[in-house]
Coordinates of C-alpha atoms in Angstrom, one line a residue:
Chain A
M1 CA 2.3 -24.9 24.9
L2 CA 2.3 -27.8 22.4
Q3 CA -1.2 -26.9 21.4
V4 CA -0.1 -23.3 20.8
L5 CA 2.8 -24.5 18.7
A6 CA 0.5 -26.8 16.7
N7 CA -1.9 -23.9 16.0
G8 CA 1.0 -21.8 15.0
L9 CA 2.1 -24.5 12.5
V10 CA -1.3 -24.6 10.9
N11 CA -1.4 -20.8 10.5
G12 CA 2.2 -21.1 9.2
A13 CA 1.1 -23.7 6.6
V14 CA -1.5 -21.2 5.3
L15 CA 1.1 -18.4 5.2
A16 CA 3.6 -20.7 3.5
L17 CA 1.1 -21.6 0.8
I18 CA 0.5 -17.9 0.0
A19 CA 4.2 -17.1 0.3
I20 CA 5.0 -19.9 -2.1
S21 CA 2.7 -18.4 -4.7
L22 CA 4.2 -15.0 -4.2
T23 CA 7.7 -16.5 -4.5
I24 CA 7.1 -18.4 -7.7
I25 CA 5.8 -15.2 -9.5
F26 CA 8.5 -13.0 -8.1
S27 CA 11.4 -15.3 -8.7
I28 CA 10.5 -16.2 -12.3
L29 CA 9.1 -12.9 -13.5
R30 CA 10.4 -10.3 -10.9
V31 CA 6.8 -9.2 -10.3
P32 CA 6.0 -8.5 -6.6
H33 CA 2.4 -9.6 -7.1
F34 CA 0.5 -8.3 -4.1
G35 CA -2.7 -8.7 -6.0
L36 CA -2.5 -12.3 -4.9
G37 CA -4.2 -11.1 -1.7
G38 CA -7.3 -10.4 -3.8
V39 CA -6.9 -13.8 -5.5
F40 CA -6.8 -15.4 -2.1
V41 CA -10.1 -13.8 -1.1
W42 CA -11.8 -14.7 -4.3
G43 CA -10.6 -18.3 -4.0
A44 CA -12.5 -18.5 -0.7
F45 CA -15.5 -16.8 -2.2
V46 CA -15.7 -19.1 -5.2
A47 CA -15.4 -22.2 -3.0
F48 CA -18.1 -20.8 -0.8
V49 CA -20.5 -20.1 -3.6
A50 CA -19.8 -23.5 -5.2
A51 CA -20.3 -25.4 -2.0
E52 CA -23.5 -23.5 -1.2
H53 CA -24.9 -24.6 -4.5
G54 CA -24.4 -28.3 -3.6
V55 CA -21.0 -28.9 -5.3
P56 CA -19.1 -31.5 -3.3
F57 CA -16.5 -30.0 -1.1
G58 CA -13.4 -31.3 -2.8
L59 CA -14.7 -30.2 -6.2
A60 CA -15.6 -26.8 -4.9
V61 CA -12.0 -26.3 -3.6
L62 CA -10.6 -27.5 -6.9
A63 CA -13.0 -25.2 -8.8
A64 CA -11.7 -22.3 -6.7
A65 CA -8.1 -23.1 -7.6
V66 CA -8.8 -23.5 -11.3
A67 CA -10.9 -20.4 -11.5
M68 CA -8.2 -18.4 -9.8
A69 CA -5.6 -19.8 -12.1
L70 CA -7.6 -18.4 -15.0
V71 CA -8.1 -15.1 -13.3
G72 CA -4.3 -15.0 -12.7
V73 CA -3.6 -15.4 -16.4
L74 CA -6.0 -12.6 -17.1
I75 CA -4.4 -10.3 -14.5
E76 CA -1.0 -10.9 -16.0
R77 CA -2.3 -9.9 -19.4
L78 CA -4.0 -6.7 -18.2
A79 CA -1.9 -5.4 -15.4
F80 CA 1.7 -6.7 -15.8
R81 CA 2.5 -7.8 -19.4
S82 CA 3.1 -4.3 -20.7
L83 CA 5.2 -3.5 -17.6
R84 CA 7.7 -6.3 -18.2
A85 CA 10.5 -3.8 -19.0
A86 CA 9.4 -1.4 -16.2
T87 CA 10.9 -1.1 -12.7
E88 CA 9.8 -3.3 -9.8
E89 CA 8.3 -0.2 -8.2
A90 CA 5.9 0.3 -11.2
M91 CA 4.9 -3.4 -11.0
F92 CA 4.3 -3.0 -7.3
V93 CA 2.0 -0.1 -7.9
S94 CA 0.1 -2.1 -10.4
A95 CA -0.2 -5.0 -8.0
I96 CA -1.5 -2.8 -5.2
G97 CA -4.1 -1.6 -7.7
V98 CA -5.1 -5.1 -8.5
L99 CA -5.3 -5.9 -4.8
I100 CA -7.6 -3.0 -3.9
A101 CA -9.8 -3.5 -7.0
M102 CA -10.2 -7.3 -6.3
E103 CA -11.0 -6.9 -2.6
N104 CA -13.6 -4.2 -3.2
A105 CA -15.1 -6.1 -6.2
A106 CA -15.5 -9.0 -3.8
L107 CA -17.1 -6.6 -1.2
L108 CA -19.5 -5.3 -3.8
V109 CA -20.5 -8.8 -5.0
G110 CA -20.5 -10.6 -1.8
G111 CA -21.2 -8.1 0.9
G112 CA -19.1 -7.4 4.1
E113 CA -20.1 -10.3 6.4
T114 CA -17.7 -12.9 7.6
R115 CA -18.5 -16.3 6.2
S116 CA -17.2 -19.9 6.2
V117 CA -17.1 -22.4 3.4
P118 CA -19.4 -25.3 4.4
V119 CA -17.4 -28.4 5.3
P120 CA -19.0 -31.8 4.9
E121 CA -19.9 -33.9 8.0
S122 CA -17.1 -36.4 7.2
L123 CA -14.4 -33.8 7.7
R124 CA -15.8 -32.4 10.9
F125 CA -13.8 -34.5 13.4
V126 CA -10.9 -33.7 15.6
V127 CA -7.6 -35.4 15.2
S128 CA -5.7 -36.3 18.4
F129 CA -1.9 -36.5 18.3
G130 CA -1.1 -38.8 21.1
G131 CA -3.5 -37.1 23.4
L132 CA -1.2 -34.1 23.6
V133 CA -2.4 -32.0 20.8
Y134 CA -5.8 -31.8 19.2
L135 CA -6.5 -30.3 15.8
P136 CA -9.7 -30.2 13.7
A137 CA -9.4 -32.4 10.6
M138 CA -9.7 -29.4 8.3
R139 CA -6.5 -27.9 9.8
V140 CA -4.6 -31.1 9.4
L141 CA -5.8 -31.1 5.8
I142 CA -4.4 -27.7 5.3
C143 CA -0.9 -28.9 6.4
A144 CA -1.2 -31.9 4.1
V145 CA -2.2 -29.8 1.1
T146 CA 0.6 -27.4 1.7
A147 CA 3.1 -30.2 1.8
L148 CA 1.6 -31.8 -1.3
A149 CA 1.5 -28.5 -3.2
F150 CA 5.1 -27.9 -2.2
A151 CA 6.2 -31.3 -3.4
A152 CA 4.2 -31.1 -6.6
L153 CA 5.6 -27.7 -7.4
I154 CA 9.2 -28.8 -6.9
L155 CA 8.5 -31.8 -9.1
F156 CA 6.9 -29.7 -11.8
V157 CA 9.7 -27.2 -11.9
R158 CA 12.4 -29.8 -11.9
T159 CA 11.0 -32.4 -14.3
T160 CA 8.7 -30.9 -16.9
R161 CA 9.7 -29.0 -20.0
T162 CA 7.6 -25.9 -18.9
G163 CA 9.3 -26.0 -15.5
K164 CA 12.7 -26.1 -17.1
A165 CA 11.7 -23.1 -19.3
M166 CA 10.5 -21.3 -16.1
R167 CA 13.9 -21.8 -14.5
A168 CA 15.6 -20.5 -17.6
V169 CA 13.4 -17.4 -17.6
A170 CA 14.2 -16.8 -13.9
Q171 CA 17.9 -17.1 -14.6
D172 CA 18.2 -14.9 -17.6
R173 CA 15.2 -13.6 -19.5
V174 CA 17.0 -12.3 -22.5
A175 CA 19.0 -15.5 -23.0
A176 CA 15.9 -17.6 -22.5
R177 CA 14.2 -15.6 -25.2
L178 CA 17.1 -15.9 -27.6
L179 CA 16.9 -19.7 -27.1
G180 CA 13.3 -19.6 -28.3
I181 CA 11.5 -19.8 -25.0
P182 CA 8.1 -18.2 -25.4
I183 CA 8.2 -15.7 -22.5
D184 CA 4.5 -14.7 -22.7
R185 CA 3.4 -18.3 -22.4
I186 CA 5.8 -18.9 -19.5
A187 CA 4.4 -15.8 -17.8
S188 CA 0.9 -17.1 -18.2
W189 CA 1.9 -20.5 -16.8
T190 CA 3.6 -18.8 -13.9
F191 CA 0.7 -16.7 -13.0
A192 CA -1.7 -19.6 -13.4
I193 CA 0.3 -21.7 -11.0
G194 CA 0.8 -18.9 -8.5
S195 CA -2.7 -17.7 -8.6
G196 CA -4.1 -21.2 -8.5
L197 CA -2.2 -21.9 -5.3
A198 CA -3.3 -18.6 -3.7
G199 CA -6.9 -19.5 -4.7
L200 CA -6.5 -22.9 -3.1
A201 CA -5.1 -21.4 0.0
G202 CA -8.1 -19.0 0.2
A203 CA -10.6 -21.9 -0.3
L204 CA -9.0 -24.0 2.5
V205 CA -8.7 -21.1 4.9
G206 CA -12.3 -20.2 4.2
A207 CA -13.3 -23.7 5.1
A208 CA -11.1 -24.3 8.1
F209 CA -11.6 -20.9 9.6
T210 CA -13.7 -18.0 8.4
F211 CA -13.2 -15.5 5.6
N212 CA -14.2 -11.9 4.8
F213 CA -13.1 -9.5 2.2
E214 CA -10.6 -7.6 4.3
M215 CA -8.4 -10.6 4.9
G216 CA -6.5 -10.4 1.6
S217 CA -4.3 -7.4 2.3
L218 CA -3.1 -8.5 5.6
S219 CA -2.5 -12.1 4.4
I220 CA -0.5 -11.0 1.5
L221 CA 1.6 -8.6 3.6
K222 CA 2.2 -11.4 6.1
A223 CA 3.2 -13.6 3.2
F224 CA 5.7 -11.0 2.1
V225 CA 7.2 -11.0 5.6
V226 CA 7.5 -14.8 5.2
V227 CA 9.1 -14.4 1.8
V228 CA 11.6 -11.9 3.1
L229 CA 12.4 -14.2 6.0
G230 CA 12.9 -17.1 3.7
G231 CA 14.8 -15.2 1.1
L232 CA 13.0 -14.0 -2.1
G233 CA 13.1 -16.6 -4.8
S234 CA 13.5 -19.6 -2.5
V235 CA 10.4 -21.9 -2.4
A236 CA 11.8 -23.9 0.4
G237 CA 12.6 -20.7 2.2
A238 CA 9.0 -19.6 1.9
L239 CA 7.9 -22.9 3.4
V240 CA 10.2 -22.7 6.4
G241 CA 9.6 -18.9 6.8
G242 CA 5.9 -19.5 6.8
L243 CA 6.0 -22.1 9.5
V244 CA 8.4 -19.9 11.6
L245 CA 6.2 -16.8 11.3
G246 CA 3.1 -18.8 12.1
V247 CA 4.6 -20.1 15.3
V248 CA 6.0 -16.7 16.2
D249 CA 2.6 -15.1 15.6
S250 CA 0.8 -17.7 17.6
L251 CA 3.3 -17.4 20.5
T252 CA 3.0 -13.6 20.5
L253 CA -0.8 -13.8 20.5
T254 CA -0.9 -16.2 23.5
Y255 CA 2.0 -15.0 25.6
V256 CA 2.8 -11.4 24.8
T257 CA 0.0 -9.3 23.4
S258 CA -3.2 -9.7 21.5
E259 CA -3.6 -6.0 20.7
Y260 CA -0.3 -5.3 19.0
K261 CA -0.1 -8.6 17.2
Q262 CA 0.9 -7.1 13.8
L263 CA 3.6 -5.1 15.4
V264 CA 5.8 -8.1 16.0
A265 CA 5.6 -9.5 12.5
F266 CA 6.1 -6.2 10.8
G267 CA 8.7 -5.0 13.2
L268 CA 10.5 -8.2 12.4
L269 CA 10.2 -7.4 8.7
I270 CA 11.7 -3.9 9.1
L271 CA 14.5 -5.2 11.3
V272 CA 15.4 -8.0 8.9
L273 CA 15.3 -5.7 5.9
V274 CA 17.4 -3.0 7.6
L275 CA 20.0 -5.5 8.7
R276 CA 19.9 -7.6 5.6
P277 CA 18.5 -5.4 2.8
T278 CA 17.8 -8.3 0.5
G279 CA 16.2 -10.6 3.0
L280 CA 17.7 -13.3 5.3
F281 CA 18.7 -15.7 2.5
G282 CA 18.4 -13.5 -0.5
Q283 CA 21.1 -14.3 -3.0
R284 CA 20.8 -11.5 -5.5
S285 CA 21.9 -8.1 -4.2
A286 CA 19.4 -5.3 -4.9
R287 CA 22.3 -2.9 -4.7
A288 CA 24.2 -4.7 -7.5
D289 CA 21.0 -4.6 -9.5
A290 CA 20.6 -0.8 -9.0
T291 CA 24.1 -0.1 -10.2
A292 CA 24.0 -2.5 -13.1
S293 CA 20.9 -0.9 -14.6
Chain B
M1 CA 0.0 32.1 -19.6
K2 CA 1.0 30.0 -16.6
I3 CA 1.3 33.0 -14.4
G4 CA -2.1 34.3 -15.5
L5 CA -3.6 30.9 -14.7
A6 CA -2.0 30.8 -11.3
A7 CA -3.1 34.4 -10.5
A8 CA -6.7 33.5 -11.5
L9 CA -6.7 30.4 -9.4
L10 CA -5.3 32.3 -6.4
L11 CA -8.0 35.0 -6.8
A12 CA -10.6 32.3 -7.0
A13 CA -9.2 30.7 -3.9
V14 CA -9.4 34.0 -2.0
L15 CA -12.9 34.9 -3.1
F16 CA -14.3 31.4 -3.0
P17 CA -15.7 31.3 0.5
L18 CA -17.5 34.6 0.0
A19 CA -19.7 32.7 -2.4
T20 CA -20.1 29.4 -0.4
G21 CA -20.1 30.9 3.2
E22 CA -20.4 28.3 6.0
G23 CA -21.7 25.7 3.6
Y24 CA -20.5 22.4 2.5
F25 CA -18.3 23.6 -0.3
T26 CA -16.1 25.6 2.1
H27 CA -15.7 22.4 4.1
L28 CA -14.7 20.6 0.9
A29 CA -12.3 23.3 0.0
I30 CA -10.6 23.1 3.4
T31 CA -10.2 19.3 3.0
M32 CA -8.7 19.8 -0.4
L33 CA -6.2 22.4 0.8
I34 CA -5.1 20.0 3.5
F35 CA -4.8 17.1 1.1
S36 CA -3.0 19.3 -1.4
M37 CA -0.2 19.8 1.1
L38 CA 0.0 16.0 1.7
A39 CA 0.2 15.3 -2.1
A40 CA 2.7 18.0 -2.7
S41 CA 5.0 16.7 0.0
L42 CA 4.6 13.1 -1.1
N43 CA 5.5 14.4 -4.6
V44 CA 8.8 15.7 -3.3
L45 CA 9.6 12.1 -2.4
M46 CA 8.0 10.3 -5.3
G47 CA 8.4 12.7 -8.1
Y48 CA 11.6 14.5 -7.3
T49 CA 13.7 12.1 -5.2
G50 CA 12.4 8.8 -6.7
L51 CA 11.3 7.3 -3.3
V52 CA 7.9 5.5 -3.4
S53 CA 6.4 5.9 0.1
M54 CA 3.3 4.1 1.3
A55 CA 3.6 5.6 4.7
H56 CA 2.5 9.2 4.2
G57 CA -0.8 8.5 5.9
A58 CA 1.1 7.4 9.0
F59 CA 3.0 10.7 9.1
F60 CA -0.2 12.6 8.5
G61 CA -1.5 10.7 11.6
I62 CA 1.5 11.2 13.7
G63 CA 1.2 15.0 13.2
G64 CA -2.6 14.8 13.8
Y65 CA -2.3 12.8 17.0
T66 CA 0.7 14.7 18.4
S67 CA -1.2 17.9 18.0
G68 CA -4.5 16.5 19.2
I69 CA -3.0 14.9 22.2
L70 CA -1.1 18.0 23.2
A71 CA -4.2 20.1 22.8
V72 CA -6.7 17.8 24.5
R73 CA -4.6 16.3 27.3
H74 CA -2.2 19.2 28.0
G75 CA -4.1 22.2 26.9
V76 CA -1.4 23.3 24.5
P77 CA -2.7 26.1 22.2
F78 CA -3.0 25.5 18.4
W79 CA -0.2 27.8 17.5
L80 CA 2.3 25.7 19.5
A81 CA 0.7 22.4 18.7
V82 CA 1.3 22.8 15.0
P83 CA 5.1 23.3 15.2
A84 CA 5.2 20.5 17.8
A85 CA 3.5 18.2 15.4
A86 CA 5.9 19.1 12.7
F87 CA 8.9 18.5 15.0
M88 CA 7.6 15.2 16.3
T89 CA 6.9 13.9 12.8
A90 CA 10.3 15.0 11.6
V91 CA 12.0 13.2 14.5
I92 CA 10.2 10.0 13.9
A93 CA 10.8 10.3 10.1
L94 CA 14.5 10.7 10.9
A95 CA 14.5 7.7 13.1
V96 CA 12.7 5.6 10.5
G97 CA 14.3 7.1 7.4
V98 CA 18.0 6.6 8.3
P99 CA 17.9 2.8 8.6
S100 CA 15.2 2.4 5.9
F101 CA 17.5 3.8 3.2
R102 CA 19.6 0.7 3.4
T103 CA 16.9 -1.0 1.4
R104 CA 16.0 -0.4 -2.2
G105 CA 13.2 -0.9 -4.8
V106 CA 10.4 -3.1 -3.7
Y107 CA 12.1 -3.7 -0.3
Y108 CA 12.0 0.0 0.4
I109 CA 8.3 0.3 -0.4
I110 CA 7.6 -2.7 1.8
V111 CA 9.4 -1.1 4.7
T112 CA 7.1 2.0 4.3
V113 CA 4.1 -0.3 4.2
A114 CA 5.2 -2.1 7.3
F115 CA 5.7 1.2 9.0
Q116 CA 2.2 2.4 8.0
I117 CA 0.7 -0.8 9.4
I118 CA 2.6 -0.5 12.7
A119 CA 1.6 3.1 13.0
S120 CA -2.0 2.3 12.3
E121 CA -1.9 -0.4 15.0
I122 CA -0.5 2.0 17.5
F123 CA -3.2 4.6 16.7
D124 CA -5.8 1.9 17.1
N125 CA -4.5 0.4 20.4
W126 CA -2.8 3.0 22.5
H127 CA -6.1 3.8 24.2
T128 CA -4.7 6.0 27.0
M129 CA -3.1 8.4 24.4
T130 CA -5.0 8.1 21.1
G131 CA -8.4 7.0 22.4
G132 CA -8.1 3.9 20.3
G133 CA -11.0 3.0 18.0
L134 CA -13.2 5.5 19.6
G135 CA -11.0 8.3 18.4
L136 CA -9.7 11.3 20.1
K137 CA -12.6 13.7 20.7
G138 CA -12.8 17.4 21.6
I139 CA -9.7 18.7 19.8
P140 CA -10.3 22.5 20.0
R141 CA -10.1 24.9 17.2
P142 CA -7.5 27.7 17.7
G143 CA -8.6 30.3 20.3
G144 CA -10.5 33.4 19.1
T145 CA -13.9 33.5 17.5
L146 CA -12.5 34.1 14.0
W147 CA -11.3 30.5 13.7
Q148 CA -14.5 29.0 14.9
S149 CA -16.2 29.7 11.6
K150 CA -15.5 27.7 8.5
I151 CA -14.6 30.8 6.6
G152 CA -12.0 31.9 9.2
Y153 CA -10.5 28.4 9.2
Y154 CA -10.5 28.3 5.5
Y155 CA -8.3 31.4 5.3
L156 CA -6.0 30.0 7.9
T157 CA -5.6 26.8 6.0
L158 CA -5.2 28.7 2.7
V159 CA -2.3 30.7 4.2
V160 CA -0.6 27.5 5.6
A161 CA -1.1 25.7 2.3
L162 CA 0.1 28.5 0.1
T163 CA 3.2 28.9 2.3
V164 CA 3.9 25.1 2.0
H165 CA 3.4 25.1 -1.7
A166 CA 5.5 28.1 -2.3
A167 CA 8.3 26.7 -0.1
L168 CA 8.2 23.3 -1.8
A169 CA 8.1 24.8 -5.3
G170 CA 11.0 27.1 -4.3
L171 CA 12.9 24.1 -3.0
I172 CA 12.4 22.2 -6.2
R173 CA 13.8 25.0 -8.2
S174 CA 16.8 25.5 -5.9
P175 CA 20.1 23.7 -6.2
I176 CA 18.8 21.2 -3.6
G177 CA 15.9 20.4 -5.9
L178 CA 18.3 19.8 -8.7
S179 CA 20.4 17.5 -6.6
L180 CA 17.3 15.5 -5.6
M181 CA 16.4 15.1 -9.3
A182 CA 20.0 14.1 -10.1
I183 CA 19.8 11.4 -7.5
R184 CA 16.4 10.3 -8.8
D185 CA 17.7 10.0 -12.3
N186 CA 21.0 8.3 -11.6
E187 CA 22.1 7.7 -8.1
T188 CA 25.5 6.3 -9.1
K189 CA 26.2 9.3 -11.3
A190 CA 25.1 11.7 -8.6
L191 CA 27.4 10.0 -6.2
A192 CA 30.2 10.4 -8.7
M193 CA 29.5 14.1 -8.9
G194 CA 30.1 14.4 -5.2
L195 CA 26.5 14.5 -4.0
S196 CA 25.6 12.4 -1.0
P197 CA 22.4 10.6 -2.0
I198 CA 21.7 9.3 1.5
R199 CA 21.8 12.8 3.0
Y200 CA 19.5 14.3 0.3
K201 CA 17.1 11.3 0.7
I202 CA 16.9 11.7 4.4
F203 CA 16.4 15.5 4.0
A204 CA 13.5 14.9 1.5
F205 CA 12.0 12.2 3.7
V206 CA 12.1 14.3 6.9
L207 CA 10.8 17.4 5.1
A208 CA 7.9 15.6 3.5
A209 CA 7.0 14.0 6.8
A210 CA 7.1 17.3 8.6
V211 CA 4.8 18.8 6.0
A212 CA 2.5 15.8 6.4
G213 CA 2.7 16.5 10.2
V214 CA 1.6 20.1 9.7
A215 CA -1.3 18.9 7.5
G216 CA -2.3 16.4 10.1
S217 CA -2.3 19.1 12.8
V218 CA -4.4 21.5 10.8
Y219 CA -6.7 18.7 9.9
V220 CA -7.6 17.4 13.4
H221 CA -8.0 20.9 14.7
Y222 CA -10.5 21.5 11.9
V223 CA -12.6 18.4 12.3
E224 CA -12.0 18.6 16.1
Y225 CA -11.5 14.8 16.2
A226 CA -8.9 12.2 15.3
H227 CA -9.6 8.6 14.3
P228 CA -7.3 5.8 13.2
D229 CA -9.3 5.5 9.9
F230 CA -8.3 9.0 8.9
F231 CA -4.7 7.9 8.7
N232 CA -4.7 4.3 7.6
F233 CA -3.1 2.4 4.7
F234 CA -5.8 3.4 2.3
V235 CA -5.1 7.1 2.9
S236 CA -1.5 6.5 1.9
V237 CA -2.7 4.7 -1.2
D238 CA -5.1 7.6 -2.0
L239 CA -2.3 10.1 -1.7
F240 CA -0.1 8.0 -3.8
L241 CA -2.9 7.7 -6.5
A242 CA -3.4 11.5 -6.4
V243 CA 0.3 12.1 -7.2
M244 CA 0.3 9.4 -9.9
L245 CA -2.9 10.7 -11.4
G246 CA -1.7 14.3 -11.8
G247 CA 1.8 13.3 -12.7
A248 CA 4.7 12.7 -10.2
G249 CA 7.5 15.2 -10.7
T250 CA 5.4 18.1 -11.7
I251 CA 4.2 20.9 -9.4
A252 CA 0.7 21.2 -10.7
G253 CA 0.0 17.5 -11.2
P254 CA -0.5 16.4 -7.6
L255 CA -2.8 19.4 -7.0
F256 CA -4.9 18.3 -10.0
G257 CA -4.8 14.8 -8.7
V258 CA -6.1 15.7 -5.3
F259 CA -8.8 17.8 -6.8
V260 CA -10.1 15.0 -9.0
L261 CA -9.8 12.3 -6.3
E262 CA -11.5 14.4 -3.6
M263 CA -14.4 15.2 -6.0
L264 CA -14.7 11.5 -6.7
R265 CA -14.6 10.8 -3.0
E266 CA -17.5 13.3 -2.4
V267 CA -19.6 12.0 -5.3
L268 CA -19.1 8.4 -4.2
H269 CA -19.0 8.9 -0.5
E270 CA -21.9 6.5 0.0
F271 CA -20.3 3.9 -2.2
V272 CA -16.9 3.3 -0.6
A273 CA -16.4 -0.1 -2.2
V274 CA -17.2 1.3 -5.7
R275 CA -14.8 4.2 -5.2
L276 CA -12.0 1.9 -4.0
L277 CA -12.7 -0.5 -6.9
L278 CA -12.4 2.4 -9.2
F279 CA -9.2 3.6 -7.5
G280 CA -7.7 0.2 -7.9
I281 CA -8.4 0.0 -11.6
L282 CA -7.3 3.6 -12.0
L283 CA -4.0 2.8 -10.4
V284 CA -3.3 -0.1 -12.8
A285 CA -4.5 1.9 -15.8
L286 CA -2.3 4.8 -14.9
I287 CA 0.8 2.8 -14.4
V288 CA 0.2 0.8 -17.6
F289 CA -1.0 3.6 -19.9
L290 CA -0.1 6.9 -18.4
P291 CA 2.9 6.6 -16.1
Q292 CA 3.5 10.4 -16.5
G293 CA 0.1 11.1 -15.1
A294 CA -3.1 12.4 -16.8
L295 CA -2.7 16.1 -16.5
R296 CA -0.1 16.6 -19.2
P297 CA -1.9 14.6 -21.9
L298 CA -5.1 16.3 -20.9
V299 CA -3.5 19.7 -21.4
S300 CA -2.0 18.9 -24.7
Y301 CA -5.3 17.4 -25.8
A302 CA -7.1 20.6 -24.8
R303 CA -4.5 22.7 -26.6
A304 CA -5.0 20.7 -29.7
L305 CA -8.7 21.4 -29.6
V306 CA -8.3 25.2 -29.1
P307 CA -7.0 27.1 -32.2
P308 CA -3.4 28.3 -31.4
T309 CA -4.2 32.0 -32.0
R310 CA -6.4 32.1 -28.9
L311 CA -3.7 30.5 -26.7
T312 CA -1.0 33.1 -27.6
K313 CA -3.3 36.0 -26.5
G314 CA -3.7 34.7 -22.9

């Protein structure tokens, strides 16, 4: 039981990391960036290629995050910049296009097999938590990195000038622009941070578990479930939602059903959305938005 | 000129199999006819009601499996299985549609995506009914030797498809169609005019699903097999792309979109990843550069090429 919970928390930490990246981009720019699923896959792939070529593990993971941050900036330019005044639906369609294109580009370049990013010997031990729960070091590392990324992000948004500008854009884009905040540059920063985190998540998952080119879509959809549970726009909500869903998933898998494992998560999503159409803790009412525009 | 073009296309559609016989192109034409029904019904949602649905593949599948299961496991004849499929799909659409309309915008699309994923998982795992990943084999063609041939089934599909297209086009031009468009353009205003947006949305959703159910039924009885992959998320995206490509909210657009995408699918059938990569890029390019679809700009471009005198004669 405790072991199941611990495994669930690890999965939850991964989900939370992706959900946080989704949340940053959505809350600041209102872009539902499902293309992050593709970024996630490519993050794992870049780390894999780098590590295979003898790059030290930590550096390979870092390279994946940096590369994906750059790719994220490029994606914003190509697929979302000219849609800034468009509806969320239009941006969603563009994002789905990005997701499909990136996943299949990865499939073309890397082939269909399931791989794992090589982990150095020094990280291949199992951590015992009081003899009750055992976790491989890589999985503990994932939790640590998620916590660190969360803290760093909060610090960045609260204390830096760019972070302050991001919050301003999130609150009121027009007012922010009138005050001289360069929206385009903030958008690039936002996509860089979000995509970098997604790439980081991909690299870590690829190392702790395995990865293939189909995992992106499902991961990003799961991340969206998390975001809805946590309330769109709340980074802390994404963290809590991720951990909760990870545990729920793990419990379902062990005690209820292994065949219908998506049914629980997505059924939950539909239920939450139907009962609370803006998510569990969503502050902004979609209904109010619709009438205001 | 429009009527002339439509008549020419219709004549071509009727004469077409006489040239291609039992060959591959008749098969392709049957597939296109079936997908044209799917695209046209999705267009009622996307183009005329303003509802972006990523679950059309699921309704296609619910129709297909309902019909297939009835035929294989209970010996129900084709002619009863088709309306049963339409009915079942409509009932499920009603059950899903009513609560889902509480959500809006991205949340609504997400509900449809979630529904699609759940449906796919059920197709994949309900082994006793759907046959799971092995698929449902041995779905019979309708009785009578006429329908065993591709040509016979082609004409059957053609009649069904023409009926569907005529009915949907008629609906769009009717007061109901106008009400749908009013809701699409400004829901608050439509409400103020005394329309009930939620009722019209449910109506459009159930209707579109029922048409998809019919298409699913006609499809599985043609290929005599049903498999979860025929009805997965990517099928929903394909249909979505077909409507976008031709132009949502036009009658000819989605048909054009289906034609182009099906041709691409055939040309690239050995290179699935290349095709999907292309589709992904196309989706982004369309929404960024041509949100009205590619057909209208193509037509005006062609018109600009042809001297105007020749156009007025036709």
